[in-house]
Short mmCIF file of N, CA and C in Angstrom, two decimals:
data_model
loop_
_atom_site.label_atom_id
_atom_site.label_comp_id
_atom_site.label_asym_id
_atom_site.label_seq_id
_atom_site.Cartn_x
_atom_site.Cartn_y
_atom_site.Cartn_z
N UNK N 1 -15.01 15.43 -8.91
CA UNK N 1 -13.91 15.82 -8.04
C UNK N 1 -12.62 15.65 -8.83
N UNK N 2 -12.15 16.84 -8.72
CA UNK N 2 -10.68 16.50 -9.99
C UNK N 2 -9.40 15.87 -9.60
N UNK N 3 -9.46 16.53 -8.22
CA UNK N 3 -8.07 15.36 -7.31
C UNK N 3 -8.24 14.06 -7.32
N UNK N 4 -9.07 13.59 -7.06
CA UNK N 4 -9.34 12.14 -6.82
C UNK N 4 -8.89 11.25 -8.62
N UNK N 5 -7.70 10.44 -8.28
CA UNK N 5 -7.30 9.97 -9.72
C UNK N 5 -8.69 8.69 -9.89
N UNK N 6 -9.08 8.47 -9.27
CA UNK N 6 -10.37 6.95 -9.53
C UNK N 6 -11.74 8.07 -9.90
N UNK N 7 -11.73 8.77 -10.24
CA UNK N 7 -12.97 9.79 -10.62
C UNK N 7 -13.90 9.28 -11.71
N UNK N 8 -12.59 9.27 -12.56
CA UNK N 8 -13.01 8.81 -14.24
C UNK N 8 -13.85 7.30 -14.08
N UNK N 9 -13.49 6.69 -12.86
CA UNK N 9 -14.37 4.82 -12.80
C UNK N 9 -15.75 5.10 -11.58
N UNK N 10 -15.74 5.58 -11.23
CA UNK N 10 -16.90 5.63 -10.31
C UNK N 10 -17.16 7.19 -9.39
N UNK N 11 -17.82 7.77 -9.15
CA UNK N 11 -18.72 9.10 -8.21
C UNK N 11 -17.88 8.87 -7.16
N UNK N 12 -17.37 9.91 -7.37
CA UNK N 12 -16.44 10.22 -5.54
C UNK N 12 -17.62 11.24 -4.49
N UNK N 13 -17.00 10.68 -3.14
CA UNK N 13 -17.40 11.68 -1.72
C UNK N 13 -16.63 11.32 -0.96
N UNK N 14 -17.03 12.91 -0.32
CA UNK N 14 -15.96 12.90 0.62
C UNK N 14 -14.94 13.66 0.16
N UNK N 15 -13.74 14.13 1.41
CA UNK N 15 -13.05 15.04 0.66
C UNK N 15 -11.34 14.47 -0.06
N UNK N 16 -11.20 14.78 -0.46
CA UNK N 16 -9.33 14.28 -0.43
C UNK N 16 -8.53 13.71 0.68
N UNK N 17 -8.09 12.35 0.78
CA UNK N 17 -7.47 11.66 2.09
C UNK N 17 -6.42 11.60 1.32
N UNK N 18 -5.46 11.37 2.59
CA UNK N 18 -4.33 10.51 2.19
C UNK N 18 -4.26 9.55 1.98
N UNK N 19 -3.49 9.00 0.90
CA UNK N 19 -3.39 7.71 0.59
C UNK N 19 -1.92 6.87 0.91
N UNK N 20 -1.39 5.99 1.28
CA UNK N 20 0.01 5.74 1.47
C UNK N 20 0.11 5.35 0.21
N UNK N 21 1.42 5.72 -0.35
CA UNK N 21 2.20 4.93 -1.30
C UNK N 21 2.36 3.61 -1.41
N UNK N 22 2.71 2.75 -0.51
CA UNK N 22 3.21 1.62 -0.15
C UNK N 22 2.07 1.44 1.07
N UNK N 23 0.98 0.41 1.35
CA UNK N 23 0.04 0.25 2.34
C UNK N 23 1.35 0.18 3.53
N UNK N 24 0.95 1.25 5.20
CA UNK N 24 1.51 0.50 5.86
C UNK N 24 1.41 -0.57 7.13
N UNK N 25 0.63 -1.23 6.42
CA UNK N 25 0.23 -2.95 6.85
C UNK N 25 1.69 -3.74 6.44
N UNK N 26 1.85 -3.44 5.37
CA UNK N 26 3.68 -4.40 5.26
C UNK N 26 4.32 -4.08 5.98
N UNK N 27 4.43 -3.04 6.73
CA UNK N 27 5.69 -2.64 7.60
C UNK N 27 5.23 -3.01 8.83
N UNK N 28 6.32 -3.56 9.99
CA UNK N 28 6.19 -3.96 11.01
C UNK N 28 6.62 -2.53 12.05
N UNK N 29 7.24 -2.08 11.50
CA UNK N 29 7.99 -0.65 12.22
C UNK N 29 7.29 0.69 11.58
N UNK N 30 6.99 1.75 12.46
CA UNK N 30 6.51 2.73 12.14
C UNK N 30 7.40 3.73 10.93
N UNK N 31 8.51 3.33 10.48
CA UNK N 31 9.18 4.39 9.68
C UNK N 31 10.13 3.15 8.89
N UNK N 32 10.42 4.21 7.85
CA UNK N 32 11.80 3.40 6.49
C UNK N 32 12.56 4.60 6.73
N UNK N 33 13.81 3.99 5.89
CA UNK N 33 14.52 4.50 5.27
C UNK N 33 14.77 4.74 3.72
N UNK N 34 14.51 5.96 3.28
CA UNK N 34 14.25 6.45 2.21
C UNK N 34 15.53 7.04 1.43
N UNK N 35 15.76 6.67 0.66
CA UNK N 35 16.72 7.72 -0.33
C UNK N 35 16.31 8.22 -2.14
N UNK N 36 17.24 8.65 -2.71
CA UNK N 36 16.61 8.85 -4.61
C UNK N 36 15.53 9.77 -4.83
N UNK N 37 14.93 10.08 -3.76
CA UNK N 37 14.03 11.55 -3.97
C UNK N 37 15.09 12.60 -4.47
N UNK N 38 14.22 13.48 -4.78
CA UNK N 38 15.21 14.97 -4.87
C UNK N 38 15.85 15.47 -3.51
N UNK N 39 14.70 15.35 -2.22
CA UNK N 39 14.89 16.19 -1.02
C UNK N 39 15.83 14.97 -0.23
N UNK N 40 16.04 14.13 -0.75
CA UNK N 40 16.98 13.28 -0.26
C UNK N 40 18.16 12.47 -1.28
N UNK N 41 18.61 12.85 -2.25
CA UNK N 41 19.30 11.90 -3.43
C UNK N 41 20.23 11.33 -3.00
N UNK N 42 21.56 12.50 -1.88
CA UNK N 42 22.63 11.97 -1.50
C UNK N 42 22.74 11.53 -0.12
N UNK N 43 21.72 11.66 0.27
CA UNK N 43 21.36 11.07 2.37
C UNK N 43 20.58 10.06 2.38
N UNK N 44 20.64 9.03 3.06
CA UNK N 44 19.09 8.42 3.16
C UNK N 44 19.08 8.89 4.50
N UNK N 45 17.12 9.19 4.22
CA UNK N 45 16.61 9.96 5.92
C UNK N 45 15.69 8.98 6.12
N UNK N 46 15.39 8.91 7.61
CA UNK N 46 14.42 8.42 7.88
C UNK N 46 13.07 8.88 8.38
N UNK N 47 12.15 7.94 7.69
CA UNK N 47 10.72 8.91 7.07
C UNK N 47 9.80 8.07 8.43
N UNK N 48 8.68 8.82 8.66
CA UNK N 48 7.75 8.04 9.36
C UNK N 48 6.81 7.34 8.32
N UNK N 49 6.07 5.97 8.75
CA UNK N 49 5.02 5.74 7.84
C UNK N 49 3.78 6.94 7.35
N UNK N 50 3.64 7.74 8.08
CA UNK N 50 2.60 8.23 8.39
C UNK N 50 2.82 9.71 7.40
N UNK N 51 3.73 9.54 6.96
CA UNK N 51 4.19 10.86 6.15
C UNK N 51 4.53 10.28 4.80
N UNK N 52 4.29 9.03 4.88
CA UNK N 52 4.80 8.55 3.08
C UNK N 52 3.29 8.62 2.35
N UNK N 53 2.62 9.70 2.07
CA UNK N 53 1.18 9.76 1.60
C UNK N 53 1.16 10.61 0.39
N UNK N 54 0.22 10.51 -0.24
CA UNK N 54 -0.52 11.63 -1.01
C UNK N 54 -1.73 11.66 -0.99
N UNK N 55 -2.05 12.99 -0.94
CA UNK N 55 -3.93 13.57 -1.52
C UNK N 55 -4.27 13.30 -3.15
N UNK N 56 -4.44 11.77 -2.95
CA UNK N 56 -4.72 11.40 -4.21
C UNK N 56 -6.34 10.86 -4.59
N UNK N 57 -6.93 10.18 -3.74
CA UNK N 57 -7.95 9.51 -3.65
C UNK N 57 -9.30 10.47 -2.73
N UNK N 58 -10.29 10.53 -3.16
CA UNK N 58 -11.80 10.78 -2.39
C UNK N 58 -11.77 9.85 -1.17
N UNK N 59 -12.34 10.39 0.31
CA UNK N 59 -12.35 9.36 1.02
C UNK N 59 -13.56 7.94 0.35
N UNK N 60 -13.98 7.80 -0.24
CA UNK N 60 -14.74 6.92 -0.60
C UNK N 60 -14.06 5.83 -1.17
N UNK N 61 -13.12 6.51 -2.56
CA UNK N 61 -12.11 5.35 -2.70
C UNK N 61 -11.16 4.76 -2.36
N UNK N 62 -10.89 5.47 -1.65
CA UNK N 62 -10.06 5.31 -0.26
C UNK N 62 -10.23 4.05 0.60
N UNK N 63 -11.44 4.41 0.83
CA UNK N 63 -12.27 3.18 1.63
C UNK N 63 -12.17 2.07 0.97
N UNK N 64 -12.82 1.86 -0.49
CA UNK N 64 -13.14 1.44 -1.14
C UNK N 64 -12.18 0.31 -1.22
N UNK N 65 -10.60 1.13 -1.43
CA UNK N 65 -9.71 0.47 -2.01
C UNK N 65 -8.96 -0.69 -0.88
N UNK N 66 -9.49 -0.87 0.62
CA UNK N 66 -9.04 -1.74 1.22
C UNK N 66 -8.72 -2.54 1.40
N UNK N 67 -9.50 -3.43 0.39
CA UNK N 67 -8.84 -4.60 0.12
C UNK N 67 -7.90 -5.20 -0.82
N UNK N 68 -7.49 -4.24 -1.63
CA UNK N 68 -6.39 -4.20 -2.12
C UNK N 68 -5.24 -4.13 -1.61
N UNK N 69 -4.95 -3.18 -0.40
CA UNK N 69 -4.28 -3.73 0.74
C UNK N 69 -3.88 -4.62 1.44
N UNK N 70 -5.17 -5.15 1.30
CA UNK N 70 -5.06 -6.64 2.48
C UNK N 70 -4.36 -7.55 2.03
N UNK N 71 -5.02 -7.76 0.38
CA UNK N 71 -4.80 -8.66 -0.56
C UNK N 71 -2.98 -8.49 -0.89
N UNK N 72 -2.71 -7.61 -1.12
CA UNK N 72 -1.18 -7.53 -1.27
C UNK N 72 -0.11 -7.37 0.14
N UNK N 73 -0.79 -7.40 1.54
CA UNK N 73 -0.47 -7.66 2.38
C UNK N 73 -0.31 -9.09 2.91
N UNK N 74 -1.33 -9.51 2.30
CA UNK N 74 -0.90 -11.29 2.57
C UNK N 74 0.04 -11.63 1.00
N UNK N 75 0.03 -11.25 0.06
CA UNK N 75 0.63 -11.56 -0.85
C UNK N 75 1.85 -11.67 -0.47
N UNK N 76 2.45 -10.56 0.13
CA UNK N 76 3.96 -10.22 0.65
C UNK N 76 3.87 -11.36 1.73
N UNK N 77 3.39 -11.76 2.87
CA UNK N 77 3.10 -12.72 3.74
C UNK N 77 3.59 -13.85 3.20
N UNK N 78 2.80 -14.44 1.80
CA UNK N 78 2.99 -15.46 1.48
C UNK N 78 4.73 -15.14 0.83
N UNK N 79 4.82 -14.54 -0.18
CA UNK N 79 5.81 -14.42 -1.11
C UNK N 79 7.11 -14.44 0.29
N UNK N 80 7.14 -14.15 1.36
CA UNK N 80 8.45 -13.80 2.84
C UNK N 80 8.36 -15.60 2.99
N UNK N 81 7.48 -16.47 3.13
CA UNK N 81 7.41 -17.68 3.81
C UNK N 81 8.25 -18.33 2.92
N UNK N 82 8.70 -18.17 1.60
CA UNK N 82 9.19 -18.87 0.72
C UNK N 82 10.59 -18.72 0.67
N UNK N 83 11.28 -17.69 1.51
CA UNK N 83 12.24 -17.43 1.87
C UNK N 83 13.29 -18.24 3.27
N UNK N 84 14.34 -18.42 3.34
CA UNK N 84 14.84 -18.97 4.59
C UNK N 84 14.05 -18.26 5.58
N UNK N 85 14.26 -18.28 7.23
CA UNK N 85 13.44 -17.29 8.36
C UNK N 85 14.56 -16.48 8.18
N UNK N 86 15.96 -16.97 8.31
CA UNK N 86 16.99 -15.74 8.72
C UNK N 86 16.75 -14.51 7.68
N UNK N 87 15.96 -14.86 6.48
CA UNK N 87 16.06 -13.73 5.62
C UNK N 87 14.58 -12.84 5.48
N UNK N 88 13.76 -13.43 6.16
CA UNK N 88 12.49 -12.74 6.16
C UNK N 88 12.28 -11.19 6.94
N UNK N 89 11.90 -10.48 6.75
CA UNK N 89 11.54 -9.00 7.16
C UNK N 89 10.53 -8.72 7.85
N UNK N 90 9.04 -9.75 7.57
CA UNK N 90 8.00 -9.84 8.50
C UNK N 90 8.03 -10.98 9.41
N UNK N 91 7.63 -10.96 10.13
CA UNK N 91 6.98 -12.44 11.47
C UNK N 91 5.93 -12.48 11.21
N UNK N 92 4.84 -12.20 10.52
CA UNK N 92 3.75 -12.53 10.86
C UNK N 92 3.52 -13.37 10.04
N UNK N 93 2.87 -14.43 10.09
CA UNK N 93 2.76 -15.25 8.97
C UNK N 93 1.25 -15.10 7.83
N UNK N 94 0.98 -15.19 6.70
CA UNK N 94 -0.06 -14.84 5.92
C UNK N 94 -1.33 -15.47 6.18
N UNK N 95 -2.37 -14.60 6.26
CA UNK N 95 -3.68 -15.30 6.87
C UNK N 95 -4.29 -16.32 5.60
N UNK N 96 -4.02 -16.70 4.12
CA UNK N 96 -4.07 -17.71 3.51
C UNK N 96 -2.52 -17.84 2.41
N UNK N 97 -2.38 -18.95 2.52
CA UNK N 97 -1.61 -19.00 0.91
C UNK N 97 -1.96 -19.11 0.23
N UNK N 98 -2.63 -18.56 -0.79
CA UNK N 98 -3.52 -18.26 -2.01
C UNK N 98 -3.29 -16.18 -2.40
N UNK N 99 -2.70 -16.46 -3.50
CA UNK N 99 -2.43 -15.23 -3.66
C UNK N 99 -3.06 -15.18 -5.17
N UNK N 100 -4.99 -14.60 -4.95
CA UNK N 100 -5.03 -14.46 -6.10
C UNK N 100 -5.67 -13.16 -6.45
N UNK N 101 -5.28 -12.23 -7.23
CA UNK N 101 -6.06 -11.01 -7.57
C UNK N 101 -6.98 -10.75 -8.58
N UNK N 102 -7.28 -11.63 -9.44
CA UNK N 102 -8.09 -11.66 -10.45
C UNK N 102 -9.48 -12.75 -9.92
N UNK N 103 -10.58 -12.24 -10.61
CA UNK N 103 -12.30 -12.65 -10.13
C UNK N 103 -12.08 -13.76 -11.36
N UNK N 104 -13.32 -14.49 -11.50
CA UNK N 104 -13.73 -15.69 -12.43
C UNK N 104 -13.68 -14.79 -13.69
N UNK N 105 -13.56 -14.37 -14.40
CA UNK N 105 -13.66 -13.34 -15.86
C UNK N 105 -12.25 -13.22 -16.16
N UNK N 106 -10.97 -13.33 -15.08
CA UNK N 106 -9.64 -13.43 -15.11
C UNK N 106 -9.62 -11.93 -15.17
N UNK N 107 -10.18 -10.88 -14.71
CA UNK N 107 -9.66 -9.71 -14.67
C UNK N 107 -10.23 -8.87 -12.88
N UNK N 108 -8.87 -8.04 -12.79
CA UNK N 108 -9.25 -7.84 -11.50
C UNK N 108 -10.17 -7.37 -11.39
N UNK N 109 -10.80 -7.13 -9.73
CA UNK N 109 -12.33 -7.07 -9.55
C UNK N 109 -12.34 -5.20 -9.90
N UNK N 110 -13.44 -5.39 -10.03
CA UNK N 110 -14.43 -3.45 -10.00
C UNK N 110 -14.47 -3.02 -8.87
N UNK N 111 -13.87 -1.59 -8.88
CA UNK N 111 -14.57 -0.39 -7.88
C UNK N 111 -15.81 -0.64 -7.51
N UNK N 112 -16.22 -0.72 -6.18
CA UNK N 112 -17.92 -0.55 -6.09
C UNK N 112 -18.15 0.72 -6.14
N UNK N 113 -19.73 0.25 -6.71
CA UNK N 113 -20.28 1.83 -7.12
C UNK N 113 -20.19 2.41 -8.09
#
């Protein structure tokens, strides 16, 4: 499958999903504010989450890639707690403090499959 950029590491299926840019598990609010694109350089507009995507990934790696999400969703969790409250952006607090992305070999884990 040639769209899918994870092709070259493991057998894609499934067809082309969207992928978000930015997981939106960090965001507490359904939309940002965006500027520095071309279609926006001198405005900032406001974008929905749901439109900050690309057809980059097979739904498989897609799937696949979930916990990479999670993992940098509590990362941000932890990394906000270290901050005063008045200055934090999320409320939710991180389901561990342990922010680690690398397996026993010290390199991050493999695609399954």
């Amino acid at each position: 499958m040639k769209d899918c950029w994870a092709s070259e590491y493991s057998s894609c299926d499934g067809k082309i999903s969207r992928e978000h840019y930015i997981s939106k598990s960090v965001f507490e609010q359904p939309f940002i504010y965006v500027s520095g694109f071309d279609w926006c350089k001198d405005k900032e507009k406001k974008i929905g989450l749901s439109n900050l995507t690309a057809k980059i990934l097979c739904e498989r790696h897609n799937n696949s890639l979930s916990f990479v999400d999670q993992a940098g969703l509590n990362a941000i969790r932890v990394f906000e707690q270290l901050l005063p409250a008045k200055y934090r952006s999320n409320s939710i607090p991180p389901k561990s403090n342990v922010v680690d992305g690398l397996n026993k070999t010290g390199n991050p884990p493999a695609l399954p499959g």
